[in-house]
Amino acid sequence: MRTILGLILGPLGLSVLMSGPAGAGPLDAPGASKALACSACHGLGGQSPSNTMPIIAGIAPWYFKKAIEDYAAGRRPSPEMEPYAKYVREAGIDDLAAYFASQSRQPTAVKVDAGAVERGRVASQQCVVCHVESGKGDPAKGIPDLRGQPPGYLANQMLLFKADQRSPGDPTLKALKELMKSVPDDQIADLAAYYSSLR
Amino acid sequence: MTRLTRREFLRTSAAGAGFGFLAAGCAPAIKGDFAPKAGRRVVVVGGGWGGATAAKYVRLADPSIEVVLLEPNKQFVSCPFSNLVLSGVRSIDGLTFGYGGLRNHGVRIYHESASAIEPDTGRVRVGDGYLQYDRLIVSPGVEFQWEQVDGLAAAQDRVLHAWKAGPQTVELARQLAAIPDGGVFVLTVPPVAYRCPPGPYERACQVAFYLKTHKPKSKLIVLDANQNVVSKAALFRAAWKDYPNLEYRASNKVVKVDPSVREVTTDLGDRVKYDVVNLIPPQRAGTIAAQADLVGADKRWCEVNHLTYESVKHKNVHVVGDSTIGLPVPKSGNIANAMGKICAVAVVHLLNGKEPPAMAPGNTCYSWVNDREAIAVVNAYKIEGGKVVQIEQKLTPGQSAQWAQNADGWARSIWQDILG
Ligand SMILES: Cc1cc2nc3c(=O)[nH]c(=O)nc-3n(C[C@H](O)[C@H](O)[C@H](O)COP(=O)(O)OP(=O)(O)OC[C@H]3O[C@@H](n4cnc5c(N)ncnc54)[C@H](O)[C@@H]3O)c2cc1C
């Protein structure tokens, strides 16, 4: 018998929620209680246990806010995130951005194939000009951190860029999308495995 | 953090660890105040989607508060994804979890049913004994209105609902697998309000998918008491184009069942023969909610405060999940989970003499339309003038494998949120 909860609970610490300033309750931080609506998909404290839902624990506030505004405006089409982005705006985007930024990010528990990681490492030379060698990105240029995200999520986003479905027509993403169009789908899977494996 | 597996659960309960001594059968008689209260205490009635979440989150929000959970079942079986057990796409084992994670949070669990609630004295009755509470959270799910369908009460063992995941789900899957090729499967949908608005239609997809694949000469007849598909109508109707073996009849309320001649009768007087029937009965709040006078004039559902989930009828008693009415939300597991969290935070604030924060729930209902594709409806809410108000409802543009993968991600996250 498969013990699904054993798999899905993984090694995450509940300490994410429990930590807080001494004296204050763990859910007292502004944003903590508002973020409870997100754990149904993104996991407790944003530490998603699945392959499809992105980890938002430790997300940089600038990127959190950009993502929320893009979803709310329909630029990043997502039937799940469009309504929730509007919820975030109602509840207070700054509180939620601060809350998720304060959560420590654990890399995904989803396993990747070592061969794919190695092929992805080689292929990532096309990406380092923007995402830099470490995969950490560059806030000054609006480049997000890709390290440790679930591979399924990373691959999906690359496919959305490739098909110009994420932020269609956005001139600032032209170079990225031109590049993605030249990347074959199996290489996209390798790149996803590689960036997912980075720590 | 401790891993929580079904195997681990079975091991600990077999060893008599935890509070298993009160398990039905071999238990010493419960008498008097069987667990005297030392500090502040919240008692939770029902360890399903709403109650288990609430129990965990009271402990997370304030570990100085004692939490006692009453739940007769030793295992949690997820209704979400249980329609996939009928088509053989998932196994019931994969939807079955223990309560070890809640114990790790310090929740004291008694596998017993609450038999009565006494708001005046702040007591919950369990047989001949009782427990004292400062605040009570009730999440007993739904009870069936057997009496609404003639012949149903006497035929409960043969005419299955499979609307509480567990043995009935497995038995209905067996009946479906045993249907002769060319046989008729009748699925009946109760009038609103009932648990999981899209659930019956997802089930129709899974049964039709199974029949199409394994019994190509068989057909499925859906008798719906409602005037149209209650949820995601356009998406379900589009999905049904793949199922010429599915016949949908709106405004056909089943009022009688006769298993001796394998026949149901509708309010229009039509008689429909079946080889296998799945009769989902009309529903109301869990029995304890009615007994405790938490239900409104309709005698079916419990009205609550939108910020704290405190009953409008009894102080210090909160109701969450399917038993509630009056919020613009569906009776879904996602909503029960959201209510459990919000209620827990509110209860902790109230016990600490603080004003509860205004928090709105959120909802996503994924439905599988075959073995690899799903559709979804998503609702976002806000609080306005002390009430829950919908901001937006959004549907998936169609069915796809992507939404099915997201459904899987949702299930993993939310099961962990409830029990992990
Ligand atoms: C086939 C099907 C598919 C579904 N799919 C989805 C889906 O995909 N997504 C979704 O969000 N929702 C789905 N749902 C709906 C979801 O299962 C319910 O909305 C959810 O379970 C409601 O939670 P609850 O806490 O109110 O009730 P439950 O989860 O039913 O929990 C109630 C608990 O209370 C216990 N109890 C009752 N009386 C007492 C008592 N007197 N003392 C102690 N304990 C008691 C019961 O044993 C039970 O464990 C589905 C439902 C079905 C039937």
PDB file of N, CA and C and ligand atoms in Angstrom, chain B residues 45-51 70-73 76 79-83 99 112-115 139-142 162-165 195-196 199 202-203 286-288 320-323 331-336 363-367 410, ligand 1:
ATOM      1  N   VAL B  45     -16.210  18.496  17.915  1.00  0.00           N
ATOM      2  CA  VAL B  45     -17.065  17.343  17.595  1.00  0.00           C
ATOM      3  C   VAL B  45     -16.969  17.075  16.100  1.00  0.00           C
ATOM      4  N   GLY B  46     -16.362  15.947  15.729  1.00  0.00           N
ATOM      5  CA  GLY B  46     -16.227  15.573  14.318  1.00  0.00           C
ATOM      6  C   GLY B  46     -14.820  15.815  13.813  1.00  0.00           C
ATOM      7  N   GLY B  47     -14.145  14.748  13.383  1.00  0.00           N
ATOM      8  CA  GLY B  47     -12.772  14.860  12.885  1.00  0.00           C
ATOM      9  C   GLY B  47     -12.692  14.728  11.382  1.00  0.00           C
ATOM     10  N   GLY B  48     -13.624  15.363  10.661  1.00  0.00           N
ATOM     11  CA  GLY B  48     -13.571  15.385   9.195  1.00  0.00           C
ATOM     12  C   GLY B  48     -12.835  16.631   8.719  1.00  0.00           C
ATOM     13  N   TRP B  49     -13.221  17.134   7.560  1.00  0.00           N
ATOM     14  CA  TRP B  49     -12.491  18.244   6.924  1.00  0.00           C
ATOM     15  C   TRP B  49     -12.499  19.495   7.782  1.00  0.00           C
ATOM     16  N   GLY B  50     -13.656  19.827   8.363  1.00  0.00           N
ATOM     17  CA  GLY B  50     -13.723  21.038   9.174  1.00  0.00           C
ATOM     18  C   GLY B  50     -13.141  20.828  10.560  1.00  0.00           C
ATOM     19  N   GLY B  51     -13.577  19.757  11.234  1.00  0.00           N
ATOM     20  CA  GLY B  51     -13.218  19.547  12.631  1.00  0.00           C
ATOM     21  C   GLY B  51     -11.746  19.236  12.841  1.00  0.00           C
ATOM     22  N   LEU B  70     -13.614  14.641  19.438  1.00  0.00           N
ATOM     23  CA  LEU B  70     -14.473  13.454  19.449  1.00  0.00           C
ATOM     24  C   LEU B  70     -14.754  13.050  18.008  1.00  0.00           C
ATOM     25  N   GLU B  71     -14.379  11.839  17.644  1.00  0.00           N
ATOM     26  CA  GLU B  71     -14.594  11.346  16.273  1.00  0.00           C
ATOM     27  C   GLU B  71     -14.704   9.819  16.340  1.00  0.00           C
ATOM     28  N   PRO B  72     -15.865   9.264  15.970  1.00  0.00           N
ATOM     29  CA  PRO B  72     -16.031   7.814  16.100  1.00  0.00           C
ATOM     30  C   PRO B  72     -15.105   6.997  15.193  1.00  0.00           C
ATOM     31  N   ASN B  73     -14.768   7.526  14.019  1.00  0.00           N
ATOM     32  CA  ASN B  73     -13.959   6.737  13.088  1.00  0.00           C
ATOM     33  C   ASN B  73     -12.482   6.822  13.443  1.00  0.00           C
ATOM     34  N   PHE B  76      -9.481   8.589   8.767  1.00  0.00           N
ATOM     35  CA  PHE B  76     -10.061   9.655   7.964  1.00  0.00           C
ATOM     36  C   PHE B  76     -10.049   9.174   6.519  1.00  0.00           C
ATOM     37  N   CYS B  79     -13.490  12.174   1.085  1.00  0.00           N
ATOM     38  CA  CYS B  79     -14.526  12.162   0.036  1.00  0.00           C
ATOM     39  C   CYS B  79     -13.962  12.706  -1.283  1.00  0.00           C
ATOM     40  N   PRO B  80     -13.249  13.865  -1.249  1.00  0.00           N
ATOM     41  CA  PRO B  80     -12.626  14.300  -2.493  1.00  0.00           C
ATOM     42  C   PRO B  80     -11.716  13.202  -3.055  1.00  0.00           C
ATOM     43  N   PHE B  81     -11.839  12.945  -4.311  1.00  0.00           N
ATOM     44  CA  PHE B  81     -11.131  11.897  -5.070  1.00  0.00           C
ATOM     45  C   PHE B  81     -11.800  10.526  -4.928  1.00  0.00           C
ATOM     46  N   SER B  82     -12.840  10.399  -4.058  1.00  0.00           N
ATOM     47  CA  SER B  82     -13.424   9.067  -3.872  1.00  0.00           C
ATOM     48  C   SER B  82     -14.253   8.644  -5.089  1.00  0.00           C
ATOM     49  N   ASN B  83     -14.702   9.605  -5.918  1.00  0.00           N
ATOM     50  CA  ASN B  83     -15.389   9.194  -7.150  1.00  0.00           C
ATOM     51  C   ASN B  83     -14.449   8.423  -8.072  1.00  0.00           C
ATOM     52  N   TYR B  99      -4.899   9.494  12.355  1.00  0.00           N
ATOM     53  CA  TYR B  99      -4.962  10.754  13.090  1.00  0.00           C
ATOM     54  C   TYR B  99      -3.687  11.050  13.881  1.00  0.00           C
ATOM     55  N   GLU B 112     -15.086   8.412  19.872  1.00  0.00           N
ATOM     56  CA  GLU B 112     -16.438   8.304  20.409  1.00  0.00           C
ATOM     57  C   GLU B 112     -17.320   9.324  19.713  1.00  0.00           C
ATOM     58  N   SER B 113     -18.643   9.083  19.769  1.00  0.00           N
ATOM     59  CA  SER B 113     -19.596  10.064  19.257  1.00  0.00           C
ATOM     60  C   SER B 113     -20.113  10.930  20.386  1.00  0.00           C
ATOM     61  N   ALA B 114     -20.263  12.212  20.120  1.00  0.00           N
ATOM     62  CA  ALA B 114     -20.965  13.072  21.073  1.00  0.00           C
ATOM     63  C   ALA B 114     -22.440  12.715  20.995  1.00  0.00           C
ATOM     64  N   SER B 115     -23.086  12.542  22.146  1.00  0.00           N
ATOM     65  CA  SER B 115     -24.505  12.176  22.095  1.00  0.00           C
ATOM     66  C   SER B 115     -25.415  13.362  22.373  1.00  0.00           C
ATOM     67  N   SER B 139     -18.446  20.096  13.834  1.00  0.00           N
ATOM     68  CA  SER B 139     -18.334  19.905  12.376  1.00  0.00           C
ATOM     69  C   SER B 139     -18.756  18.482  12.015  1.00  0.00           C
ATOM     70  N   PRO B 140     -20.064  18.199  12.180  1.00  0.00           N
ATOM     71  CA  PRO B 140     -20.517  16.806  12.027  1.00  0.00           C
ATOM     72  C   PRO B 140     -20.898  16.426  10.603  1.00  0.00           C
ATOM     73  N   GLY B 141     -20.642  17.303   9.627  1.00  0.00           N
ATOM     74  CA  GLY B 141     -20.962  16.955   8.244  1.00  0.00           C
ATOM     75  C   GLY B 141     -22.463  16.872   8.027  1.00  0.00           C
ATOM     76  N   VAL B 142     -22.877  15.974   7.133  1.00  0.00           N
ATOM     77  CA  VAL B 142     -24.299  15.885   6.781  1.00  0.00           C
ATOM     78  C   VAL B 142     -24.918  14.586   7.306  1.00  0.00           C
ATOM     79  N   ALA B 162     -22.892   6.059  -0.950  1.00  0.00           N
ATOM     80  CA  ALA B 162     -21.460   6.304  -1.151  1.00  0.00           C
ATOM     81  C   ALA B 162     -21.158   7.807  -1.097  1.00  0.00           C
ATOM     82  N   TRP B 163     -21.895   8.522  -0.239  1.00  0.00           N
ATOM     83  CA  TRP B 163     -21.710   9.978  -0.116  1.00  0.00           C
ATOM     84  C   TRP B 163     -20.947  10.333   1.165  1.00  0.00           C
ATOM     85  N   LYS B 164     -20.495   9.267   1.868  1.00  0.00           N
ATOM     86  CA  LYS B 164     -19.509   9.425   2.942  1.00  0.00           C
ATOM     87  C   LYS B 164     -18.478   8.376   2.599  1.00  0.00           C
ATOM     88  N   ALA B 165     -17.295   8.827   2.195  1.00  0.00           N
ATOM     89  CA  ALA B 165     -16.321   7.884   1.642  1.00  0.00           C
ATOM     90  C   ALA B 165     -15.962   6.827   2.678  1.00  0.00           C
ATOM     91  N   ARG B 195     -24.228  18.228   0.055  1.00  0.00           N
ATOM     92  CA  ARG B 195     -22.761  18.193   0.118  1.00  0.00           C
ATOM     93  C   ARG B 195     -22.163  18.129  -1.281  1.00  0.00           C
ATOM     94  N   CYS B 196     -21.234  19.024  -1.581  1.00  0.00           N
ATOM     95  CA  CYS B 196     -20.442  19.009  -2.817  1.00  0.00           C
ATOM     96  C   CYS B 196     -21.280  19.161  -4.084  1.00  0.00           C
ATOM     97  N   GLY B 199     -20.196  17.276  -7.071  1.00  0.00           N
ATOM     98  CA  GLY B 199     -19.864  15.870  -6.794  1.00  0.00           C
ATOM     99  C   GLY B 199     -20.662  14.846  -7.589  1.00  0.00           C
ATOM    100  N   GLU B 202     -19.446  14.851 -11.232  1.00  0.00           N
ATOM    101  CA  GLU B 202     -18.136  14.208 -11.344  1.00  0.00           C
ATOM    102  C   GLU B 202     -18.327  12.688 -11.284  1.00  0.00           C
ATOM    103  N   ARG B 203     -19.194  12.257 -10.383  1.00  0.00           N
ATOM    104  CA  ARG B 203     -19.466  10.826 -10.273  1.00  0.00           C
ATOM    105  C   ARG B 203     -20.067  10.291 -11.576  1.00  0.00           C
ATOM    106  N   GLY B 286     -25.514  17.316  10.285  1.00  0.00           N
ATOM    107  CA  GLY B 286     -25.292  16.132  11.102  1.00  0.00           C
ATOM    108  C   GLY B 286     -26.251  16.095  12.287  1.00  0.00           C
ATOM    109  N   THR B 287     -26.642  14.890  12.679  1.00  0.00           N
ATOM    110  CA  THR B 287     -27.695  14.706  13.683  1.00  0.00           C
ATOM    111  C   THR B 287     -27.441  15.484  14.969  1.00  0.00           C
ATOM    112  N   ILE B 288     -26.192  15.493  15.417  1.00  0.00           N
ATOM    113  CA  ILE B 288     -25.902  16.156  16.702  1.00  0.00           C
ATOM    114  C   ILE B 288     -26.263  17.644  16.636  1.00  0.00           C
ATOM    115  N   VAL B 320     -18.869  24.632  11.884  1.00  0.00           N
ATOM    116  CA  VAL B 320     -18.177  24.807  10.598  1.00  0.00           C
ATOM    117  C   VAL B 320     -18.535  23.658   9.654  1.00  0.00           C
ATOM    118  N   GLY B 321     -18.186  23.835   8.385  1.00  0.00           N
ATOM    119  CA  GLY B 321     -18.338  22.760   7.404  1.00  0.00           C
ATOM    120  C   GLY B 321     -19.731  22.673   6.804  1.00  0.00           C
ATOM    121  N   ASP B 322     -20.043  21.482   6.304  1.00  0.00           N
ATOM    122  CA  ASP B 322     -21.281  21.257   5.563  1.00  0.00           C
ATOM    123  C   ASP B 322     -22.534  21.599   6.361  1.00  0.00           C
ATOM    124  N   SER B 323     -22.462  21.542   7.683  1.00  0.00           N
ATOM    125  CA  SER B 323     -23.656  21.772   8.507  1.00  0.00           C
ATOM    126  C   SER B 323     -24.131  23.217   8.478  1.00  0.00           C
ATOM    127  N   LYS B 331     -20.954  23.712  -0.128  1.00  0.00           N
ATOM    128  CA  LYS B 331     -20.623  22.725   0.907  1.00  0.00           C
ATOM    129  C   LYS B 331     -19.493  21.856   0.378  1.00  0.00           C
ATOM    130  N   SER B 332     -18.264  22.363   0.533  1.00  0.00           N
ATOM    131  CA  SER B 332     -17.111  21.644  -0.003  1.00  0.00           C
ATOM    132  C   SER B 332     -16.087  21.388   1.092  1.00  0.00           C
ATOM    133  N   GLY B 333     -15.206  20.424   0.827  1.00  0.00           N
ATOM    134  CA  GLY B 333     -14.127  20.144   1.754  1.00  0.00           C
ATOM    135  C   GLY B 333     -13.190  21.333   1.882  1.00  0.00           C
ATOM    136  N   ASN B 334     -12.949  22.006   0.742  1.00  0.00           N
ATOM    137  CA  ASN B 334     -12.077  23.172   0.764  1.00  0.00           C
ATOM    138  C   ASN B 334     -12.647  24.254   1.684  1.00  0.00           C
ATOM    139  N   ILE B 335     -13.963  24.463   1.594  1.00  0.00           N
ATOM    140  CA  ILE B 335     -14.603  25.464   2.455  1.00  0.00           C
ATOM    141  C   ILE B 335     -14.587  25.002   3.915  1.00  0.00           C
ATOM    142  N   ALA B 336     -14.843  23.715   4.160  1.00  0.00           N
ATOM    143  CA  ALA B 336     -14.818  23.208   5.538  1.00  0.00           C
ATOM    144  C   ALA B 336     -13.436  23.430   6.141  1.00  0.00           C
ATOM    145  N   ASN B 363     -12.292  29.049  -2.028  1.00  0.00           N
ATOM    146  CA  ASN B 363     -12.748  27.716  -2.438  1.00  0.00           C
ATOM    147  C   ASN B 363     -12.258  27.340  -3.826  1.00  0.00           C
ATOM    148  N   THR B 364     -11.859  26.097  -3.962  1.00  0.00           N
ATOM    149  CA  THR B 364     -11.595  25.525  -5.284  1.00  0.00           C
ATOM    150  C   THR B 364     -12.184  24.128  -5.307  1.00  0.00           C
ATOM    151  N   CYS B 365     -13.010  23.845  -6.306  1.00  0.00           N
ATOM    152  CA  CYS B 365     -13.533  22.484  -6.471  1.00  0.00           C
ATOM    153  C   CYS B 365     -13.079  21.955  -7.823  1.00  0.00           C
ATOM    154  N   TYR B 366     -12.157  21.007  -7.792  1.00  0.00           N
ATOM    155  CA  TYR B 366     -11.744  20.323  -9.010  1.00  0.00           C
ATOM    156  C   TYR B 366     -12.678  19.136  -9.214  1.00  0.00           C
ATOM    157  N   SER B 367     -12.988  18.800 -10.468  1.00  0.00           N
ATOM    158  CA  SER B 367     -13.763  17.592 -10.762  1.00  0.00           C
ATOM    159  C   SER B 367     -13.076  16.858 -11.903  1.00  0.00           C
ATOM    160  N   TRP B 410      -3.403  20.077  -5.167  1.00  0.00           N
ATOM    161  CA  TRP B 410      -4.339  20.577  -4.148  1.00  0.00           C
ATOM    162  C   TRP B 410      -4.588  19.511  -3.081  1.00  0.00           C
TER     163      TRP B 410
HETATM  164  C1  LIG C   1     -18.127  11.953  -3.631  1.00  0.00           C
HETATM  165  C2  LIG C   1     -17.701  13.261  -3.022  1.00  0.00           C
HETATM  166  C3  LIG C   1     -16.714  14.019  -3.640  1.00  0.00           C
HETATM  167  C4  LIG C   1     -16.316  15.217  -3.083  1.00  0.00           C
HETATM  168  N1  LIG C   1     -15.330  15.934  -3.704  1.00  0.00           N
HETATM  169  C5  LIG C   1     -14.923  17.106  -3.188  1.00  0.00           C
HETATM  170  C6  LIG C   1     -13.859  17.831  -3.802  1.00  0.00           C
HETATM  171  O1  LIG C   1     -13.282  17.408  -4.820  1.00  0.00           O
HETATM  172  N2  LIG C   1     -13.467  19.004  -3.241  1.00  0.00           N
HETATM  173  C7  LIG C   1     -14.051  19.483  -2.104  1.00  0.00           C
HETATM  174  O2  LIG C   1     -13.641  20.542  -1.637  1.00  0.00           O
HETATM  175  N3  LIG C   1     -15.063  18.815  -1.491  1.00  0.00           N
HETATM  176  C8  LIG C   1     -15.516  17.641  -1.995  1.00  0.00           C
HETATM  177  N4  LIG C   1     -16.516  16.933  -1.359  1.00  0.00           N
HETATM  178  C9  LIG C   1     -17.186  17.532  -0.187  1.00  0.00           C
HETATM  179  C10 LIG C   1     -16.455  17.296   1.133  1.00  0.00           C
HETATM  180  O3  LIG C   1     -16.202  15.924   1.342  1.00  0.00           O
HETATM  181  C11 LIG C   1     -17.286  17.825   2.287  1.00  0.00           C
HETATM  182  O4  LIG C   1     -17.704  19.127   1.998  1.00  0.00           O
HETATM  183  C12 LIG C   1     -16.484  17.838   3.589  1.00  0.00           C
HETATM  184  O5  LIG C   1     -16.196  16.520   3.987  1.00  0.00           O
HETATM  185  C13 LIG C   1     -17.228  18.579   4.696  1.00  0.00           C
HETATM  186  O6  LIG C   1     -16.492  18.580   5.883  1.00  0.00           O
HETATM  187  P1  LIG C   1     -17.244  18.477   7.289  1.00  0.00           P
HETATM  188  O7  LIG C   1     -16.201  18.628   8.325  1.00  0.00           O
HETATM  189  O8  LIG C   1     -18.418  19.367   7.295  1.00  0.00           O
HETATM  190  O9  LIG C   1     -17.833  16.983   7.283  1.00  0.00           O
HETATM  191  P2  LIG C   1     -17.054  15.584   7.243  1.00  0.00           P
HETATM  192  O10 LIG C   1     -15.766  15.707   6.538  1.00  0.00           O
HETATM  193  O11 LIG C   1     -18.029  14.584   6.773  1.00  0.00           O
HETATM  194  O12 LIG C   1     -16.733  15.305   8.759  1.00  0.00           O
HETATM  195  C14 LIG C   1     -17.753  15.072   9.701  1.00  0.00           C
HETATM  196  C15 LIG C   1     -17.204  14.153  10.776  1.00  0.00           C
HETATM  197  O13 LIG C   1     -17.997  14.255  11.952  1.00  0.00           O
HETATM  198  C16 LIG C   1     -18.124  13.001  12.539  1.00  0.00           C
HETATM  199  N5  LIG C   1     -19.317  13.039  13.384  1.00  0.00           N
HETATM  200  C17 LIG C   1     -20.610  13.145  13.007  1.00  0.00           C
HETATM  201  N6  LIG C   1     -21.413  13.154  14.095  1.00  0.00           N
HETATM  202  C18 LIG C   1     -20.606  13.085  15.180  1.00  0.00           C
HETATM  203  C19 LIG C   1     -20.845  13.050  16.578  1.00  0.00           C
HETATM  204  N7  LIG C   1     -22.076  13.095  17.077  1.00  0.00           N
HETATM  205  N8  LIG C   1     -19.784  12.973  17.417  1.00  0.00           N
HETATM  206  C20 LIG C   1     -18.513  12.929  16.925  1.00  0.00           C
HETATM  207  N9  LIG C   1     -18.242  12.942  15.603  1.00  0.00           N
HETATM  208  C21 LIG C   1     -19.278  13.017  14.742  1.00  0.00           C
HETATM  209  C22 LIG C   1     -18.192  12.048  11.363  1.00  0.00           C
HETATM  210  O14 LIG C   1     -17.795  10.744  11.727  1.00  0.00           O
HETATM  211  C23 LIG C   1     -17.225  12.694  10.374  1.00  0.00           C
HETATM  212  O15 LIG C   1     -15.920  12.157  10.484  1.00  0.00           O
HETATM  213  C24 LIG C   1     -16.929  15.701  -1.886  1.00  0.00           C
HETATM  214  C25 LIG C   1     -17.915  14.934  -1.266  1.00  0.00           C
HETATM  215  C26 LIG C   1     -18.295  13.721  -1.819  1.00  0.00           C
HETATM  216  C27 LIG C   1     -19.344  12.909  -1.127  1.00  0.00           C
END
